CSV table of C-alpha atoms in Angstrom, one decimal:
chain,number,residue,atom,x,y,z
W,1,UNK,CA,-204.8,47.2,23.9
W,2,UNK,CA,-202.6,45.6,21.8
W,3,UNK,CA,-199.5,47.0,22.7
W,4,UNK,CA,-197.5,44.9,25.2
W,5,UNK,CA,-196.6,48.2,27.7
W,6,UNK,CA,-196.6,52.1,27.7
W,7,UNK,CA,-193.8,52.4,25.2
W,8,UNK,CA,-195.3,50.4,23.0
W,9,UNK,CA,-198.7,52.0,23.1
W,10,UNK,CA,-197.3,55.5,22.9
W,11,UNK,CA,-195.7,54.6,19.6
W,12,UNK,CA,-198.5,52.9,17.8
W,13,UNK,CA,-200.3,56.3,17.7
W,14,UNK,CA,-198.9,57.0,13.7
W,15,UNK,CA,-197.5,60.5,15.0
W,16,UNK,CA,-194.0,59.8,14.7
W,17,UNK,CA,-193.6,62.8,12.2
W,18,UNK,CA,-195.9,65.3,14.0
W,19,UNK,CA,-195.0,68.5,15.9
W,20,UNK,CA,-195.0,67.3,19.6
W,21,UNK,CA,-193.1,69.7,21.6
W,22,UNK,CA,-192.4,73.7,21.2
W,23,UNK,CA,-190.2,74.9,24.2
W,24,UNK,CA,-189.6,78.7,25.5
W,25,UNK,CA,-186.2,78.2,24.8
W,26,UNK,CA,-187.0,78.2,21.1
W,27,UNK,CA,-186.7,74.6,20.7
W,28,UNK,CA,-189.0,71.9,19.0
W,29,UNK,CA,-189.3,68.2,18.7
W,30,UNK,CA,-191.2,66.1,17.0
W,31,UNK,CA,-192.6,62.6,18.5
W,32,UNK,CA,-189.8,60.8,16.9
W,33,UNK,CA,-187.2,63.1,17.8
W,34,UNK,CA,-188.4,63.1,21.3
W,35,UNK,CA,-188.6,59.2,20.9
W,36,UNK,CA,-184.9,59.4,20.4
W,37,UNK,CA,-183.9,61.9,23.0
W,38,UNK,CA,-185.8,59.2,25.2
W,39,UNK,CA,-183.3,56.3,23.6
W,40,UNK,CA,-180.1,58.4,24.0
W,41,UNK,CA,-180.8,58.9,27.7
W,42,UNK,CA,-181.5,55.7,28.5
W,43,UNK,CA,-178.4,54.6,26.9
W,44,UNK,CA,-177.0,57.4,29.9
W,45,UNK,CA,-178.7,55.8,32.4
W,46,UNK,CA,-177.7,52.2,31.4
W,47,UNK,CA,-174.2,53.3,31.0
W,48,UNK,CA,-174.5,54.3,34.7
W,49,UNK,CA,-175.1,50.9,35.9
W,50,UNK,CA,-179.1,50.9,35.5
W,51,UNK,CA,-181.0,47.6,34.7
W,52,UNK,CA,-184.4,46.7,34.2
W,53,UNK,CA,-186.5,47.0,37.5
W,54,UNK,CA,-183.9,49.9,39.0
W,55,UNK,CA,-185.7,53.2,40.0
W,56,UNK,CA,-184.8,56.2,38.6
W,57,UNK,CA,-184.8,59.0,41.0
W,58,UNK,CA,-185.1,62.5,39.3
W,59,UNK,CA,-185.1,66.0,41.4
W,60,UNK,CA,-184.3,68.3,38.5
W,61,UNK,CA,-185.7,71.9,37.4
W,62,UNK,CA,-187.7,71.2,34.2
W,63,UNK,CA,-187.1,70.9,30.7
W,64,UNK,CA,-187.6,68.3,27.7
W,65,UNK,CA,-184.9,66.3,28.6
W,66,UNK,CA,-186.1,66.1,32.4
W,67,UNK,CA,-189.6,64.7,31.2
W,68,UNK,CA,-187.9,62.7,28.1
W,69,UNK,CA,-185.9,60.8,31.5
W,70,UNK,CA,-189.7,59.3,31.9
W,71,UNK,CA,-189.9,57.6,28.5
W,72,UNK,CA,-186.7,56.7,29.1
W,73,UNK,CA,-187.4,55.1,31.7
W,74,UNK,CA,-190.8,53.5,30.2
W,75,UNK,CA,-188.4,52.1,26.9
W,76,UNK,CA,-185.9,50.4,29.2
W,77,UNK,CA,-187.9,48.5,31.7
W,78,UNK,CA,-186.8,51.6,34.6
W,79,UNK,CA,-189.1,52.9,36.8
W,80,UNK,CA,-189.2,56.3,37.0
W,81,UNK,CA,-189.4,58.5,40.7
W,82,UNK,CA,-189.7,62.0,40.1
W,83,UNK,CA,-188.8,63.9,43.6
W,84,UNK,CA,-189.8,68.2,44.0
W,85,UNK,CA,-187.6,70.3,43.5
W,86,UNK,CA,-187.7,71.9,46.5
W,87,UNK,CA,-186.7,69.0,48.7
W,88,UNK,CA,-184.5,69.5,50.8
W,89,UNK,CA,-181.5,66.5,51.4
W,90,UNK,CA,-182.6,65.5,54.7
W,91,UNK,CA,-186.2,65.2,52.6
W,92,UNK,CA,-184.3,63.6,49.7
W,93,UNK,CA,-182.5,61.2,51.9
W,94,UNK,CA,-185.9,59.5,53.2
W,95,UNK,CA,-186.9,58.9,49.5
W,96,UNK,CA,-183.7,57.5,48.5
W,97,UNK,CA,-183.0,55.4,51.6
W,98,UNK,CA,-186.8,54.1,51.0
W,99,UNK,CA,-186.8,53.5,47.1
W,100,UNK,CA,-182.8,52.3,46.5
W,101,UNK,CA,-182.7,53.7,43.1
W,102,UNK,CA,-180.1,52.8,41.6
W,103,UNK,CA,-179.6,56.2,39.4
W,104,UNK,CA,-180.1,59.9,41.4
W,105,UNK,CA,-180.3,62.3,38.5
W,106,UNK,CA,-180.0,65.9,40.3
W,107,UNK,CA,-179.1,69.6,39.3
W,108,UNK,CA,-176.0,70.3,38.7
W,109,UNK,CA,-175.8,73.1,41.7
W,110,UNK,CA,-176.7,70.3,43.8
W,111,UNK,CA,-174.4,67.6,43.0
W,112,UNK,CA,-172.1,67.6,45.8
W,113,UNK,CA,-174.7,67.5,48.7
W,114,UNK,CA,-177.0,64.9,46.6
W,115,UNK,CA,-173.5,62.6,46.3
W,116,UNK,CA,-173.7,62.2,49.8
W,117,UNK,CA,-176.9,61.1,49.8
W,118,UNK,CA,-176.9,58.6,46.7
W,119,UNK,CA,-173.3,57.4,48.1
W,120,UNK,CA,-175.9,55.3,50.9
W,121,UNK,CA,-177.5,53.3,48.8
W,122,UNK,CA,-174.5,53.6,46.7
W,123,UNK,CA,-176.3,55.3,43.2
W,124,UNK,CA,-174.7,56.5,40.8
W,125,UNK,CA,-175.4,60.6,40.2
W,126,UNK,CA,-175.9,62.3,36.9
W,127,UNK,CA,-176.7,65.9,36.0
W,128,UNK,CA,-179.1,67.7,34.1
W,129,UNK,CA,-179.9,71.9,34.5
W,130,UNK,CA,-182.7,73.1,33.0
W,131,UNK,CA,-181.0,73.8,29.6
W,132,UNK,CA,-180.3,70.5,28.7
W,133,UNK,CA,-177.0,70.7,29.9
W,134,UNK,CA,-174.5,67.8,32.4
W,135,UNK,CA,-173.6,64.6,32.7
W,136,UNK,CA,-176.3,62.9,31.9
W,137,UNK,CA,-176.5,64.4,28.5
W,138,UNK,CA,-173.1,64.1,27.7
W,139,UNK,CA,-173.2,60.7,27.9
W,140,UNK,CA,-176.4,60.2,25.7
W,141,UNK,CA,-174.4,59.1,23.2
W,142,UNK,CA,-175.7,55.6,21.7
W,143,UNK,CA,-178.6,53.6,21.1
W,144,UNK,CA,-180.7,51.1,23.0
W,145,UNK,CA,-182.5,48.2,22.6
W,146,UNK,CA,-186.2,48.3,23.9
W,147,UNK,CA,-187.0,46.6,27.4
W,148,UNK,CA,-190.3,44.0,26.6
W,149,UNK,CA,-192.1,45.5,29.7
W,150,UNK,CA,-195.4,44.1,30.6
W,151,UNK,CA,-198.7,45.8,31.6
W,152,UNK,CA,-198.6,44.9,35.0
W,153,UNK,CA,-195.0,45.9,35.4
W,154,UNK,CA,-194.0,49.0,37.4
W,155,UNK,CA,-193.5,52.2,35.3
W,156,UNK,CA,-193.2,54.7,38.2
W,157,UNK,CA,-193.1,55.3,41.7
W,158,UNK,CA,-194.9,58.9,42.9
W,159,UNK,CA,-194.7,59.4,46.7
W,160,UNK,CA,-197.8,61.1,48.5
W,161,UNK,CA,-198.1,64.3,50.3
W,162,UNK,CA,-197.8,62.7,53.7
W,163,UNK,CA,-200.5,65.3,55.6
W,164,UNK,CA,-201.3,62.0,57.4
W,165,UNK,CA,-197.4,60.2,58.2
W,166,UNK,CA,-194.5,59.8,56.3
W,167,UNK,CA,-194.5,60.0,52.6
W,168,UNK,CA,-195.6,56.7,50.9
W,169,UNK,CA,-194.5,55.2,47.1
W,170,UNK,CA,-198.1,54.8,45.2
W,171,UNK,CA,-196.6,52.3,42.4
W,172,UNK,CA,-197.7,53.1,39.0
W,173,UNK,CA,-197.7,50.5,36.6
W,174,UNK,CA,-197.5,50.1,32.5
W,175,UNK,CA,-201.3,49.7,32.4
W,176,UNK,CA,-202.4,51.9,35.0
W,177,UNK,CA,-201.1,55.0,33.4
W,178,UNK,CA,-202.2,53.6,29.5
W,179,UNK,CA,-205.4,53.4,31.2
W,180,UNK,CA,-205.6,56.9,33.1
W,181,UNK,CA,-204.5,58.1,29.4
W,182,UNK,CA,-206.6,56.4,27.0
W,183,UNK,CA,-209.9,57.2,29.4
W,184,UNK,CA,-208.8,60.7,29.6
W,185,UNK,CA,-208.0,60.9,26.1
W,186,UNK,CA,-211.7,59.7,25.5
W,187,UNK,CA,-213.6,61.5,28.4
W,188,UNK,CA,-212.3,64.9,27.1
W,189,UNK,CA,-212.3,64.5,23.1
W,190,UNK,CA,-208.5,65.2,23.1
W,191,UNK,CA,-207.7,64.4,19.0
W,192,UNK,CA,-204.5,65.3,17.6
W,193,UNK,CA,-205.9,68.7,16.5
W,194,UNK,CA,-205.3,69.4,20.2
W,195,UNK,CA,-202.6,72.1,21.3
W,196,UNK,CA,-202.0,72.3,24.9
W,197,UNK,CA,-200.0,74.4,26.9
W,198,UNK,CA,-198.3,72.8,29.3
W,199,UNK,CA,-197.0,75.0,32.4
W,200,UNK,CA,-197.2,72.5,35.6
W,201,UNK,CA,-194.2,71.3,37.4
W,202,UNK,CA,-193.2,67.5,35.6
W,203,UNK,CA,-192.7,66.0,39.2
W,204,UNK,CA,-196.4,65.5,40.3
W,205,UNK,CA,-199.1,63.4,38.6
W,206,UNK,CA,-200.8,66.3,37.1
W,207,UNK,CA,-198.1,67.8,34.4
W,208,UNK,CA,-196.3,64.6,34.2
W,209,UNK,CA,-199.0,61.6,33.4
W,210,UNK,CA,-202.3,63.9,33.4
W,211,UNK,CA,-201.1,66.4,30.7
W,212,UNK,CA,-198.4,64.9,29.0
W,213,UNK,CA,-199.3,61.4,28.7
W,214,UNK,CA,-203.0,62.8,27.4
W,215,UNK,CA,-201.7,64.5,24.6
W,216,UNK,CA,-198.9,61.5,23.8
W,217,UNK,CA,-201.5,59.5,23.3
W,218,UNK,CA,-204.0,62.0,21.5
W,219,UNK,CA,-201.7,62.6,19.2
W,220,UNK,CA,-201.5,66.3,19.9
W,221,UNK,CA,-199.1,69.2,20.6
W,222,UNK,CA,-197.7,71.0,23.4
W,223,UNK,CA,-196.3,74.6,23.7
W,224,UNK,CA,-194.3,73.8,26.8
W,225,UNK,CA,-193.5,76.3,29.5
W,226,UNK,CA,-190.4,75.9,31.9
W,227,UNK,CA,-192.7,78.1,34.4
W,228,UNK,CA,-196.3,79.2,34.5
W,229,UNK,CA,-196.3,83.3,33.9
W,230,UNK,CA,-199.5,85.0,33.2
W,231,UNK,CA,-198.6,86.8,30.4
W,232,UNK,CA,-197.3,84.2,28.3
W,233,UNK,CA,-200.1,82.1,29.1
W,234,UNK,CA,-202.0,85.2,28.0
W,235,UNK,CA,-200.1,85.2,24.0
W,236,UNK,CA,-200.3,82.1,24.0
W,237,UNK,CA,-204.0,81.0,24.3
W,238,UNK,CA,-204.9,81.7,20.5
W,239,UNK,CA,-202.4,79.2,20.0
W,240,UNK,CA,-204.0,76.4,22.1
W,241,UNK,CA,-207.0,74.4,22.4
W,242,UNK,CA,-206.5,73.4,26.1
W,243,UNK,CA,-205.1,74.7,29.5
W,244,UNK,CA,-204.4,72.5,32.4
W,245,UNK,CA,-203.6,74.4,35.7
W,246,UNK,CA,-203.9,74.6,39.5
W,247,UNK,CA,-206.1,77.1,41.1
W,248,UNK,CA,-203.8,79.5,41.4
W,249,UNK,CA,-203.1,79.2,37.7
W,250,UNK,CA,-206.4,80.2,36.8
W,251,UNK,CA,-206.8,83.2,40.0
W,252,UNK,CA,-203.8,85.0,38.1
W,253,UNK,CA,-205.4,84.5,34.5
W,254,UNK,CA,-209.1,86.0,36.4
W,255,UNK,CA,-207.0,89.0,37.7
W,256,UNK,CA,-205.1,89.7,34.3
W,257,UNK,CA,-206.5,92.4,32.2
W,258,UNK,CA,-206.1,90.5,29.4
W,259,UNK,CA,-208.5,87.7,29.7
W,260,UNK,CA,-211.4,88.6,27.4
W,261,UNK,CA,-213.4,86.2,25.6
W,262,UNK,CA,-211.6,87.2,22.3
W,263,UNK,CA,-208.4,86.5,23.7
W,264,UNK,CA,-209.6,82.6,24.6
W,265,UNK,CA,-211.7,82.3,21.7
C-alpha cells in the first residue's frame, strides 16, 4: 500500500465524484461530499479540545453524520470508540472511565445524564440525533488540515461482548482495518459496480468496518437504512448487488412473501 494510513488509502480509490451514499431520509452524498462532511466534523471535534491520539467516544442513533464521525476521526489522527446505543450510563460510565476520551458525542435526549458521566474524565459532550441535527453539527463549520497517521497507529477502539468478564478495548489500527478491507474487497469480487444495502447498527464491527469500509474501498454504493425493515429491504433488492445481515436479518426476509427469485434476481 502506498498510502501512508486509512485516510489516505480511502482517497486514492479515483471515486471522489461517484454516488456513495443514498439515505432513507432522501439524502445523497457523493465520496467527496462525504469526504467533506468528515473534515467539517473534525473541525467540531477539534474545536472541542480534541488532539491527535484522543478517543472519540460515540453512543448515537445512526445516520451519515454518526458514521462520517469515523472518517473524521481516521483524517485527524482520532481514534474512534463507537458505544451501543442501548447502554445504559452506569454501562457507559465503565467505557468512559476505562478509555478517557477526550470527546463523548451522545444523543441529544441523553445529554444531561451523559454530562455527568464525561464530567469524570472531564470530556467535552457534543450532540448529534439521528437527523443530522446538535451541537456537533452546528459547529462543523471550517476546514481541517489532515493528521499524517501511520499504519500502525490506532484508528479505533471496539470493546468486546464480555460473556467471559468485563468488556475489553480490542485496538484497531490504520493497517488492520486497510487490511480487513482490501482482503475483503478481494475475497468477495466487490468492484465499484457494487450497490449494497446497508441496514446494521454503525456501532459493531460488522456495519461499521465490514460493510462500510468494503464498499469505501471497492469503490461502490450504498442505499443506507437508519433501521433494518423487511419490506424495504424487500423494494430495495433490484436495486442492489449485495446484502449484509445478521441471522435474524435473513429469518424475516425467509418468512416475507415477497422473496422470490425474481425479486433478488
Amino acid at each position: 500500500m502506498t498510502a501512508g494510513n486509512f485516510a489516505e488509502l480511502a482517497t486514492s480509490r479515483g471515486t471522489a465524484d461517484r454516488q456513495f451514499l443514498e439515505c432513507d431520509d432522501g439524502r445523497a452524498f457523493s465520496f467527496a461530499q462525504f469526504w467533506a462532511l468528515a473534515g467539517r466534523l473534525a473541525f467540531a471535534l477539534t474545536q472541542a479540545g480534541a488532539r491527535p491520539g484522543d478517543r472519540i467516544a460515540v453512543q448515537v442513533e445512526k445516520s451519515p453524520e454518526a458514521i462520517a464521525i469515523f472518517w473524521a476521526c481516521a483524517r485527524s489522527g482520532f481514534i474512534f470508540l463507537p458505544l451501543n446505543t442501548a447502554y445504559t450510563a452506569s454501562e457507559v460510565t465503565y467505557f468512559v472511565e476505562d478509555a478517557e476520551p477526550a470527546v463523548l458525542v451522545v444523543a441529544p435526549h441523553r445529554h444531561a445524564e451523559l454530562c455527568t458521566v464525561a464530567d469524570k474524565v472531564k470530556a467535552a459532550v457534543l450532540t448529534l440525533d439521528d437527523q443530522g441535527g446538535g451541537t456537533l453539527v452546528a459547529a462543523a463549520t471550517g476546514a481541517i488540515t489532515d493528521h499524517p497517521s501511520a499504519w500502525d497507529d490506532l484508528a479505533a477502539i471496539l470493546y468486546t461482548s464480555g460473556t467471559t468478564g468485563r468488556s475489553k478495548g480490542a485496538m484497531l489500527s490504520h493497517g488492520n482495518l486497510a487490511s480487513n478491507a482490501l482482503a475483503l474487497v478481494e475475497a468477495w469480487a466487490f468492484t465499484a459496480d457494487d450497490v449494497l444495502i446497508h441496514a446494521l447498527p454503525v456501532y459493531h464491527t460488522h456495519g461499521l468496518f465490514t460493510a462500510f469500509n468494503t464498499i469505501t474501498l471497492s469503490g461502490g454504493r450504498m442505499l443506507f437504512r437508519r433501521k433494518f425493515d423487511a419490506d424495504d429491504v424487500m423494494r430495495l433488492m433490484p436495486q442492489a448487488t449485495s446484502l449484509m445481515g445478521v441471522p435474524t436479518f435473513y429469518t424475516r426476509l425467509l418468512q416475507h412473501g415477497g422473496l422470490t427469485r425474481d425479486a433478488t434476481a
